[in-house]
Amino acid sequence: MTERTIETRERILSAACEVIADVGFEKIRMRMVAEHAGVSTALLHYHFENREKLFSEAMTHSFAHTATELERDADAVPASVILARIVHSLLPTDPELRQDWRLWQELWVRALRDEPAREFAVDLYDQLHAWVGQALERGIESGEFAERDVYETSTLILALCDGFGIRLMLGDPRISLDAAKAAIWGAVAGSLGVPPEFPAI
């Protein structure tokens, strides 16, 4: 694709993320996304044939953007810092990540009733497992982490992030972001052989 085409797709996907997070998938219309992105409806349909395709690509775009941000100096910091950054990014820690969380919640609801959405959600979780797993494997290989079952530990981290993330999105006054990160890190630090305090990221 040409640079201009790539830029247009990126603008549309960013707009789709914002609109879906704002009004929900069931209420979204392609025209709404086109207006938000500043493109014609015809151009939007040229890139994305329907809203289901737009939604799945918007989710993938959101995930890829977060992953790319965390790789900026991955070779220069300890594996524990990389893992802590991943945990931080899997929680609604800033407005952009809260938007990502709203997208995930839309996907969860759709996946309960729609088989393609369920398969897509499972695939995204596989990618999250790989993301967390790579940080764990790096730490194990370097000797920073103790030997652990990588998939089992990744599952635990993702499940804790999902659980605490929902409470944070609900604004539960009994759960703070710092408490959530401390609890998640504390649940795996002992088995990994690292200090129980959440690392500075």
PDB file of C-alpha atoms in Angstrom, residues 4 20 24-25 39 60 65 67 81-82 88 95 102 104 110 116 141 160 162 179 182 186 199:
ATOM      1  CA  ARG A   4      -1.176   7.769   1.841  1.00  0.00           C
ATOM      2  CA  ILE A  20     -16.897   2.064  19.249  1.00  0.00           C
ATOM      3  CA  GLY A  24     -20.743   0.649  21.640  1.00  0.00           C
ATOM      4  CA  PHE A  25     -20.659  -1.761  18.722  1.00  0.00           C
ATOM      5  CA  VAL A  39     -13.344  10.557   5.046  1.00  0.00           C
ATOM      6  CA  THR A  60      -6.066  -5.652  16.251  1.00  0.00           C
ATOM      7  CA  HIS A  65      -0.228  -0.085  19.007  1.00  0.00           C
ATOM      8  CA  ALA A  67       2.592  -3.716  22.044  1.00  0.00           C
ATOM      9  CA  VAL A  81      10.496  -4.252  33.964  1.00  0.00           C
ATOM     10  CA  ILE A  82       9.138  -5.498  30.641  1.00  0.00           C
ATOM     11  CA  HIS A  88       0.470  -1.918  33.532  1.00  0.00           C
ATOM     12  CA  PRO A  95      -7.488   7.381  28.994  1.00  0.00           C
ATOM     13  CA  ARG A 102     -14.099  -0.509  26.438  1.00  0.00           C
ATOM     14  CA  TRP A 104     -12.421  -5.425  24.944  1.00  0.00           C
ATOM     15  CA  ARG A 110     -20.313  -9.993  21.200  1.00  0.00           C
ATOM     16  CA  PRO A 116     -16.724 -15.429  14.652  1.00  0.00           C
ATOM     17  CA  GLU A 141      16.632 -17.689  29.994  1.00  0.00           C
ATOM     18  CA  LEU A 160      -5.771 -11.263  37.293  1.00  0.00           C
ATOM     19  CA  ASP A 162      -8.966  -9.042  33.532  1.00  0.00           C
ATOM     20  CA  ALA A 179      -3.421  -1.939  44.810  1.00  0.00           C
ATOM     21  CA  ALA A 182       0.628  -4.762  43.714  1.00  0.00           C
ATOM     22  CA  GLY A 186       2.562 -10.233  44.421  1.00  0.00           C
ATOM     23  CA  PRO A 199       9.047  -2.543  39.576  1.00  0.00           C
TER      24      PRO A 199
END
